[in-house]
């Protein structure tokens, strides 16, 4: 299993998209985060308000505010500048292509950035797949924990963050990449 933000990740059974899903809402500096997963402590998604490609809370989901207390604790510590590596159980079933891209995201250390081209290389993909890699990054269901905010344009510009460029700028500033 790969690491998340260079952290220990424990595998979990895939979440059934139409089955039981638990969720909790956790306030933070990016807005109210929605944490969701198939069972307590097993995260399938973390989203921010108005995030592109986010599923959003569905009618069959059940709110359980204590379901993801460890994730909320770690997120709070990260936002306070006290945590650089997450250690959470994740369940994000996806295609083989996205899995490779997301595993490559997990290798980007705190406080550093890579380009989409470098991310493609880390995922073992050809340079010509950069646009598809960008699409996979944009579909990352675990904002902050899986550090898609650490991916930059080829010229170092802030591009392509599903949560919005202001949030990307905030996260990179928090990690000391931007002053």
Short mmCIF file of C-alpha atoms in Angstrom, two decimals:
data_model
loop_
_atom_site.label_atom_id
_atom_site.label_comp_id
_atom_site.label_asym_id
_atom_site.label_seq_id
_atom_site.Cartn_x
_atom_site.Cartn_y
_atom_site.Cartn_z
CA UNK A 1 0.00 0.00 0.00
CA UNK A 2 1.23 3.48 -0.74
CA UNK A 3 1.51 6.28 1.71
CA UNK A 4 -0.65 9.36 2.08
CA UNK A 5 1.40 12.51 2.55
CA UNK A 6 4.24 10.08 3.27
CA UNK A 7 2.18 8.40 6.01
CA UNK A 8 0.92 4.97 6.92
CA UNK A 9 -2.26 3.99 5.14
CA UNK A 10 -4.19 0.93 6.13
CA UNK A 11 -6.25 -0.69 3.34
CA UNK A 12 -9.96 -1.13 3.79
CA UNK A 13 -12.70 -2.81 1.82
CA UNK A 14 -14.01 -0.69 -1.07
CA UNK A 15 -17.07 1.40 -0.31
CA UNK A 16 -20.21 0.48 -2.21
CA UNK A 17 -21.30 3.64 -4.03
CA UNK A 18 -25.00 2.99 -3.41
CA UNK A 19 -24.63 1.29 -0.02
CA UNK A 20 -24.45 2.76 3.44
CA UNK A 21 -22.25 5.81 3.64
CA UNK A 22 -21.51 7.65 6.85
CA UNK A 23 -20.54 11.30 6.85
CA UNK A 24 -19.54 14.03 9.25
CA UNK A 25 -19.12 17.76 8.77
CA UNK A 26 -15.97 19.26 10.24
CA UNK A 27 -15.25 23.01 10.26
CA UNK A 28 -11.86 24.16 9.12
CA UNK A 29 -10.01 27.02 7.43
CA UNK A 30 -11.08 25.77 3.97
CA UNK A 31 -14.75 25.78 4.97
CA UNK A 32 -16.85 22.93 6.29
CA UNK A 33 -15.17 19.69 5.29
CA UNK A 34 -17.43 16.74 4.53
CA UNK A 35 -15.75 13.50 5.59
CA UNK A 36 -17.43 10.34 4.29
CA UNK A 37 -16.83 6.62 4.20
CA UNK A 38 -18.36 3.15 4.40
CA UNK A 39 -17.78 2.70 8.13
CA UNK A 40 -16.45 4.65 11.11
CA UNK A 41 -12.79 5.57 10.68
CA UNK A 42 -12.61 4.52 7.01
CA UNK A 43 -12.48 7.52 4.68
CA UNK A 44 -13.66 7.43 1.09
CA UNK A 45 -13.79 11.19 0.62
CA UNK A 46 -12.99 14.57 2.09
CA UNK A 47 -14.46 17.51 0.24
CA UNK A 48 -14.70 21.27 0.62
CA UNK A 49 -17.68 23.48 -0.26
CA UNK A 50 -18.15 23.98 -4.02
CA UNK A 51 -15.43 21.46 -4.89
CA UNK A 52 -15.51 20.45 -8.55
CA UNK A 53 -16.28 16.77 -9.16
CA UNK A 54 -17.39 16.24 -5.54
CA UNK A 55 -20.34 13.93 -5.06
CA UNK A 56 -21.84 15.85 -2.19
CA UNK A 57 -24.01 14.41 0.55
CA UNK A 58 -26.57 12.02 -0.92
CA UNK A 59 -30.04 11.26 0.49
CA UNK A 60 -29.06 7.71 1.50
CA UNK A 61 -26.01 8.88 3.47
CA UNK A 62 -26.26 8.89 7.26
CA UNK A 63 -24.75 11.69 9.32
CA UNK A 64 -22.66 10.44 12.21
CA UNK A 65 -20.54 13.23 13.66
CA UNK A 66 -18.28 10.87 15.62
CA UNK A 67 -17.52 8.53 12.69
CA UNK A 68 -14.28 10.26 11.67
CA UNK A 69 -12.92 11.77 14.88
CA UNK A 70 -9.34 10.64 14.21
CA UNK A 71 -9.39 12.14 10.72
CA UNK A 72 -10.80 15.39 12.14
CA UNK A 73 -8.10 15.41 14.83
CA UNK A 74 -5.35 14.91 12.26
CA UNK A 75 -6.79 17.56 9.94
CA UNK A 76 -6.92 20.05 12.83
CA UNK A 77 -3.28 19.27 13.67
CA UNK A 78 -2.29 19.70 10.00
CA UNK A 79 -4.05 23.08 9.78
CA UNK A 80 -2.35 24.14 13.03
CA UNK A 81 1.04 23.34 11.48
CA UNK A 82 1.59 20.46 13.91
CA UNK A 83 1.20 17.49 11.52
CA UNK A 84 2.97 16.78 8.26
CA UNK A 85 1.97 13.16 7.69
CA UNK A 86 -1.49 11.62 7.90
CA UNK A 87 -2.09 8.09 9.13
CA UNK A 88 -5.64 7.15 8.17
CA UNK A 89 -7.54 4.18 6.79
CA UNK A 90 -8.71 4.96 3.27
CA UNK A 91 -11.13 3.32 0.87
CA UNK A 92 -11.00 4.92 -2.57
CA UNK A 93 -11.77 2.32 -5.24
CA UNK A 94 -11.02 3.60 -8.72
CA UNK A 95 -9.58 2.70 -12.11
CA UNK A 96 -6.02 1.43 -12.47
CA UNK A 97 -4.97 4.70 -14.13
CA UNK A 98 -6.29 6.89 -11.33
CA UNK A 99 -4.87 4.54 -8.72
CA UNK A 100 -1.39 5.01 -10.22
CA UNK A 101 -1.77 8.79 -10.29
CA UNK A 102 -3.14 8.94 -6.74
CA UNK A 103 -0.34 6.72 -5.45
CA UNK A 104 2.13 9.09 -7.10
CA UNK A 105 0.39 12.02 -5.36
CA UNK A 106 0.94 10.24 -2.07
CA UNK A 107 4.72 10.38 -2.60
CA UNK A 108 4.93 14.19 -2.78
CA UNK A 109 6.48 15.31 0.52
CA UNK A 110 5.03 18.04 2.69
CA UNK A 111 6.33 21.47 1.71
CA UNK A 112 7.29 20.49 -1.84
CA UNK A 113 5.63 20.62 -5.25
CA UNK A 114 5.89 18.77 -8.55
CA UNK A 115 4.61 19.52 -12.03
CA UNK A 116 1.96 17.43 -13.76
CA UNK A 117 4.74 16.09 -16.01
CA UNK A 118 6.78 15.01 -13.00
CA UNK A 119 3.68 13.40 -11.49
CA UNK A 120 3.11 11.45 -14.72
CA UNK A 121 6.72 10.25 -14.57
CA UNK A 122 6.33 9.20 -10.92
CA UNK A 123 3.23 7.24 -11.89
CA UNK A 124 5.16 5.47 -14.64
CA UNK A 125 3.09 7.11 -17.36
CA UNK A 126 4.23 8.67 -20.64
CA UNK A 127 4.69 12.44 -20.86
CA UNK A 128 1.86 12.54 -23.41
CA UNK A 129 -0.58 11.56 -20.64
CA UNK A 130 -0.17 14.85 -18.75
CA UNK A 131 -3.73 16.03 -19.51
CA UNK A 132 -5.19 12.70 -18.37
CA UNK A 133 -3.02 12.88 -15.25
CA UNK A 134 -4.47 16.34 -14.58
CA UNK A 135 -7.96 14.88 -14.91
CA UNK A 136 -7.14 12.14 -12.39
CA UNK A 137 -5.69 14.71 -9.99
CA UNK A 138 -8.88 16.76 -10.31
CA UNK A 139 -10.95 13.71 -9.36
CA UNK A 140 -9.00 13.06 -6.16
CA UNK A 141 -11.68 12.37 -3.53
CA UNK A 142 -9.41 13.03 -0.54
CA UNK A 143 -8.54 16.71 -0.62
CA UNK A 144 -5.71 17.75 1.72
CA UNK A 145 -4.93 14.17 2.79
CA UNK A 146 -3.98 13.12 -0.74
CA UNK A 147 -1.96 16.22 -1.60
CA UNK A 148 -3.21 17.26 -5.04
CA UNK A 149 -2.56 20.85 -3.96
CA UNK A 150 1.16 20.13 -4.35
CA UNK A 151 0.91 19.79 -8.16
CA UNK A 152 1.80 22.86 -10.22
CA UNK A 153 1.73 23.87 -13.85
CA UNK A 154 4.81 23.24 -16.01
CA UNK A 155 5.91 26.85 -15.50
CA UNK A 156 5.37 26.72 -11.72
CA UNK A 157 1.98 28.42 -11.87
CA UNK A 158 -0.92 27.59 -9.57
CA UNK A 159 -3.28 25.65 -11.79
CA UNK A 160 -6.03 23.11 -11.59
CA UNK A 161 -7.25 22.70 -8.02
CA UNK A 162 -10.79 21.30 -7.67
CA UNK A 163 -11.24 23.17 -4.38
CA UNK A 164 -10.31 26.50 -5.97
CA UNK A 165 -7.01 28.33 -6.33
CA UNK A 166 -7.51 30.35 -3.13
CA UNK A 167 -7.60 27.12 -1.14
CA UNK A 168 -4.57 25.76 -3.02
CA UNK A 169 -2.69 28.97 -2.25
CA UNK A 170 -3.70 28.69 1.43
CA UNK A 171 -2.44 25.08 1.68
CA UNK A 172 0.85 25.84 -0.07
CA UNK A 173 1.36 28.86 2.18
CA UNK A 174 0.63 26.69 5.24
CA UNK A 175 3.28 24.22 4.09
CA UNK A 176 5.82 26.99 3.47
CA UNK A 177 5.95 26.61 -0.31
CA UNK A 178 4.52 30.08 -0.90
CA UNK A 179 5.53 33.04 1.20
#
